[in-house]
Coordinates of C-alpha atoms in Angstrom, one line a residue:
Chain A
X1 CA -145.3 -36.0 -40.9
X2 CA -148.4 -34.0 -39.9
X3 CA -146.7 -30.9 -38.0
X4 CA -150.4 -29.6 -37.5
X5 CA -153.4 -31.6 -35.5
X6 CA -156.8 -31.8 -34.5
X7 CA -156.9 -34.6 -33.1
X8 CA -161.5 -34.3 -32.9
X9 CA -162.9 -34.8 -36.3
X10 CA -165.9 -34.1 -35.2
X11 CA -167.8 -31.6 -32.5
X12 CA -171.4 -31.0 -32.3
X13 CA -172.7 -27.9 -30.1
X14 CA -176.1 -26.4 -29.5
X15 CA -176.9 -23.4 -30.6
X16 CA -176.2 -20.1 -28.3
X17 CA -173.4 -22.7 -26.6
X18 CA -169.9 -22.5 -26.4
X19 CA -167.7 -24.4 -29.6
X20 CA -163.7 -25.0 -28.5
X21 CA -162.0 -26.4 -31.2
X22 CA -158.5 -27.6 -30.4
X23 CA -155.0 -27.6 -32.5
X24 CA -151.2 -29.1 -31.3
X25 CA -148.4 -27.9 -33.4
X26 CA -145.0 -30.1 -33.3
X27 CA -142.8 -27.4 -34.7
X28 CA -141.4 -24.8 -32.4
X29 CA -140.4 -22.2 -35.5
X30 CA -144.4 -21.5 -36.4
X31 CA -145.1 -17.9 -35.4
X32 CA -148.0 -17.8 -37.1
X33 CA -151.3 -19.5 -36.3
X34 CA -154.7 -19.0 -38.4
X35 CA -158.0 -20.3 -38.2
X36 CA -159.9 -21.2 -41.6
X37 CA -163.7 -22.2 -42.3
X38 CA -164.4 -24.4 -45.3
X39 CA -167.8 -25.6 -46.7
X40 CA -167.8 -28.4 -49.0
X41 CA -166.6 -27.8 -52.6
X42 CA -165.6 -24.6 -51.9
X43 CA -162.1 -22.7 -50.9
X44 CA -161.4 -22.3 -47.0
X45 CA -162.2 -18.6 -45.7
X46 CA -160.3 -17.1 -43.5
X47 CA -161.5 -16.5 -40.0
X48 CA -159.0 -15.2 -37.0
X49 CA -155.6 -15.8 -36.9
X50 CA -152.7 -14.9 -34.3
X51 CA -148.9 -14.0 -34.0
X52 CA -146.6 -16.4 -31.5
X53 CA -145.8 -12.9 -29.6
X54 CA -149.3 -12.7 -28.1
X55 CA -151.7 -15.1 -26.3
X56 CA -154.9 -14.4 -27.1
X57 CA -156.8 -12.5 -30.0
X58 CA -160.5 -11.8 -30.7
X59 CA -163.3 -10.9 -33.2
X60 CA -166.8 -11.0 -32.5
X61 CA -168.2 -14.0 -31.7
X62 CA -164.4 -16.0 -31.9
X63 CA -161.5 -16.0 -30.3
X64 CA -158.5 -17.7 -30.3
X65 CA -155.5 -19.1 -27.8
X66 CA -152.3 -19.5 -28.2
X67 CA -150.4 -21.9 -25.3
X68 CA -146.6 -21.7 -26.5
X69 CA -145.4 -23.7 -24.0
X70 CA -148.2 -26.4 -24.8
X71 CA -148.1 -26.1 -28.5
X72 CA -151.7 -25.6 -28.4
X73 CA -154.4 -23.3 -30.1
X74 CA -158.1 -23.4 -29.8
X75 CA -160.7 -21.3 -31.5
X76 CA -163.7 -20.4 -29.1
X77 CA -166.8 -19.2 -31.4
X78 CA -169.4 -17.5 -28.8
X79 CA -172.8 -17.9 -29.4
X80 CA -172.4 -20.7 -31.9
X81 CA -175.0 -20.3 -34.6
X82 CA -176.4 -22.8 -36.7
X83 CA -174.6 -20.7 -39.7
X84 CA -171.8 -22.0 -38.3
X85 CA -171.4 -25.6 -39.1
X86 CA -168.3 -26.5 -41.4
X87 CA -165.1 -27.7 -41.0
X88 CA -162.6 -25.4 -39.4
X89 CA -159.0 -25.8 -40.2
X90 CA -156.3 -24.9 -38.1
X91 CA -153.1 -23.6 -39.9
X92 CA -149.6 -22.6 -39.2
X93 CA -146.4 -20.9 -40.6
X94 CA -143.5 -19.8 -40.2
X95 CA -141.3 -17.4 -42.5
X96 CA -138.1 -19.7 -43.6
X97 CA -140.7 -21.8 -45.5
X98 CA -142.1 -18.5 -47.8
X99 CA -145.1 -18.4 -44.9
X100 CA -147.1 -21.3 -46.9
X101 CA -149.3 -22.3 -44.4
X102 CA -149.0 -26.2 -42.6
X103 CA -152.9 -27.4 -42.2
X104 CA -155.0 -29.8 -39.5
X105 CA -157.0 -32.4 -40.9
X106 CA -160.0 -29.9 -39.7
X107 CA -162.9 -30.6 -37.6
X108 CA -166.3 -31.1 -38.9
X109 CA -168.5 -28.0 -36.4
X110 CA -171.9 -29.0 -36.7
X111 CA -174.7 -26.6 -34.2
X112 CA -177.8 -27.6 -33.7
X113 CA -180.9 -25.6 -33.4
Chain B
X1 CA -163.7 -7.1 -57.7
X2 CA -160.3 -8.3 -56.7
X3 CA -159.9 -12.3 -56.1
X4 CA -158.7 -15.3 -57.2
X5 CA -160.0 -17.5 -59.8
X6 CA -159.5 -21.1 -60.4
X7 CA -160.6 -22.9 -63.5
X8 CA -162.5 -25.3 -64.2
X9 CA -164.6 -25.8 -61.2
X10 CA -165.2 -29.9 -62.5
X11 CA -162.5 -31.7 -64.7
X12 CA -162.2 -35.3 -65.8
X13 CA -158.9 -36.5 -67.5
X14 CA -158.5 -40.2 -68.8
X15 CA -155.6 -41.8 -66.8
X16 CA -151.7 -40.6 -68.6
X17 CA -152.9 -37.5 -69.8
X18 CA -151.2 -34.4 -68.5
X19 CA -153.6 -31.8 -67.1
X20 CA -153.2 -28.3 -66.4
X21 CA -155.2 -26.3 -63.8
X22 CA -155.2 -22.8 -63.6
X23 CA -154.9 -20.3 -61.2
X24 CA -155.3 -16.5 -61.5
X25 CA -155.2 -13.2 -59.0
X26 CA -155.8 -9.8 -59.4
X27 CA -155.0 -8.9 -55.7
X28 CA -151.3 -8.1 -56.9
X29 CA -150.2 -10.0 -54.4
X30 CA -146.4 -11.7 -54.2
X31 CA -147.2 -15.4 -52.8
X32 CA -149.0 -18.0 -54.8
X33 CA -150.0 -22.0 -53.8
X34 CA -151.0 -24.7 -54.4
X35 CA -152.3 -27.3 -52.3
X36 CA -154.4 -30.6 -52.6
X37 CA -157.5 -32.1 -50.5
X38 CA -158.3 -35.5 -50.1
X39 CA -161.1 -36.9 -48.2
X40 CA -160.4 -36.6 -44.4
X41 CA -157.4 -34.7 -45.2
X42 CA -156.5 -31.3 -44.7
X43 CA -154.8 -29.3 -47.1
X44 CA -151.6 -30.0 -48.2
X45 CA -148.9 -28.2 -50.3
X46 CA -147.6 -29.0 -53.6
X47 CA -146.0 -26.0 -54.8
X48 CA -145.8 -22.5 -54.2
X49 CA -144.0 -19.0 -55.5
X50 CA -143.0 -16.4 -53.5
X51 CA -141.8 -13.9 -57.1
X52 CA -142.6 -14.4 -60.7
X53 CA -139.9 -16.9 -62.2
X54 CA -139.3 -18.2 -58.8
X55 CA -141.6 -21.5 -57.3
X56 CA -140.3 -24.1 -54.1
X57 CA -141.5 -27.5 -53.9
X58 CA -143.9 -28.1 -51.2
X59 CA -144.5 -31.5 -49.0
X60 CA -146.3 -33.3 -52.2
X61 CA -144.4 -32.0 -55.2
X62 CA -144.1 -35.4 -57.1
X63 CA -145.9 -35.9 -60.2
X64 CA -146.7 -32.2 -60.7
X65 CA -145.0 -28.9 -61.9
X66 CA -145.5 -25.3 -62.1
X67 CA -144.7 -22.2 -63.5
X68 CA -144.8 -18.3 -62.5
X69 CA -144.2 -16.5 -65.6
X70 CA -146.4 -13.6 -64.4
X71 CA -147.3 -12.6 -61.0
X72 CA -151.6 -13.1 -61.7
X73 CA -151.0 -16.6 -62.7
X74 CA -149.7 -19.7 -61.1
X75 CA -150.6 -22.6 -63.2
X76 CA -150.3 -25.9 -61.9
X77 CA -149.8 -28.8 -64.3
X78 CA -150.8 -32.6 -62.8
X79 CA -148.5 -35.1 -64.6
X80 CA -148.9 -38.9 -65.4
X81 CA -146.5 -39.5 -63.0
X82 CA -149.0 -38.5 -60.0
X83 CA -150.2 -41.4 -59.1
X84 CA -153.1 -40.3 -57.6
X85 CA -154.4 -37.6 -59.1
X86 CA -157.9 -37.6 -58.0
X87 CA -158.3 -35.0 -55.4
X88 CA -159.7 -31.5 -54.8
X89 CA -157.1 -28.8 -55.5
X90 CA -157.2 -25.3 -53.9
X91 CA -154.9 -22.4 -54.8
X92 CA -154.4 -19.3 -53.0
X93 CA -152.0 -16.7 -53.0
X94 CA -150.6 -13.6 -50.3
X95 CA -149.3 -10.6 -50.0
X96 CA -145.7 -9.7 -49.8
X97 CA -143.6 -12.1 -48.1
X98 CA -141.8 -9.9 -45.6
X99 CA -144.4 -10.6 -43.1
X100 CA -147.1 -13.5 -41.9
X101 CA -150.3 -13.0 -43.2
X102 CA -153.4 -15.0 -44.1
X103 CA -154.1 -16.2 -47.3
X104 CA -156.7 -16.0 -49.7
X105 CA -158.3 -19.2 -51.5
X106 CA -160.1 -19.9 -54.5
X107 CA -163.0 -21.5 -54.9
X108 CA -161.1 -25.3 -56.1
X109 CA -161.0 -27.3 -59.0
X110 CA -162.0 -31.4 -58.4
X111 CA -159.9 -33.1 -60.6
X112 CA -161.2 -36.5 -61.6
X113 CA -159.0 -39.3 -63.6
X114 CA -160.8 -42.0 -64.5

């Protein structure tokens, strides 16, 4: 039973536009929430992450919300850039499970020039 | 440089041979996994160690084991039993459990059965 989702496989932005990429959680116990960015054939890199006890947390260009009461977390990357495009996994854990990390199915970012 | 390897990057096994992938860190760090990509799939978890001579199955344990003999290296063998063992498998590992944290990948191994 997927307890992570993005429910868009897909997005396509312009460059120097906004991307919002969206993640539901089903489990209540995650207090831990982490964005990853993956090209193909290659291990996911970690982007921005966030802890259940706060709402909001930023770096750069992204930033990323946390709705508790929604079970929802996007990632906001601000200017997108071309250099960009990959898929973006949302994660989650939670610490009675030795923190391994519950993933999305991802969403393919692709900005266009 | 501190990471984690995986090796090898491309592997082909004739169907009902055991294969074993490995995984090694030099980042000292506690927490080691296992997880598996299939196409249109995220990333799900097979295995993973949070202290050498300890490992926890993970949503897809069947057809596969580990061990964690030493805390660099958290080899993960696929069995004939997996059924489908084609798939792109990442490892990563953590540091110490006692608090969440992100975790660091390596680059995969694409395991092919033919």
């Amino acid at each position: 039973d997927q307890q992570v989702k993005q429910n868009s496989p897909s997005l396509s932005v312009q460059e120097g536009r906004i991307s919002i990429l969206n993640c539901d959680y089903t489990n209540s116990m995650f207090d831990y929430f982490l964005w990853y960015k993956k090209y193909p054939a290659e291990g996911p890199t970690f982007l921005i992450s966030i802890s259940s006890i706060k709402d909001k947390n930023e770096d750069g260009r992204f930033t990323v919300f946390l709705n508790k009461s929604a079970k929802h977390l996007s990632l906001h990357i601000v200017p997108s850039q071309p250099g960009d495009s990959a898929v973006y996994f949302c994660a989650a854990s939670r610490a009675n499970s030795g923190y391994a990390l519950n993933f999305g199915k991802g969403t393919s970012l692709l900005v266009t020039p | 440089d501190g990471g984690i390897t995986q090796s090898p990057k491309y592997l082909f096994r004739k169907e009902g041979q055991n294969v074993t992938l490995s995984c090694e860190q030099n980042l000292n760090h506690d927490a080691m996994y296992w997880y598996r990509q299939d196409p249109g799939q995220g990333l799900r978890l097979i295995y993973y160690s949070q202290i050498v001579n300890d490992f926890q199955k993970g949503d897809i344990a069947e057809g596969y084991s580990v061990s964690r003999e030493k805390k660099e290296s958290f080899p993960l063998t696929v069995t004939s039993a997996q059924k489908n063992p084609t798939a792109f498998y990442l490892c990563a590992s953590s540091p110490p459990t006692v608090m969440n944290t992100e975790a660091f990948f390596g680059q995969g191994t694409r395991l092919t059965v033919v």
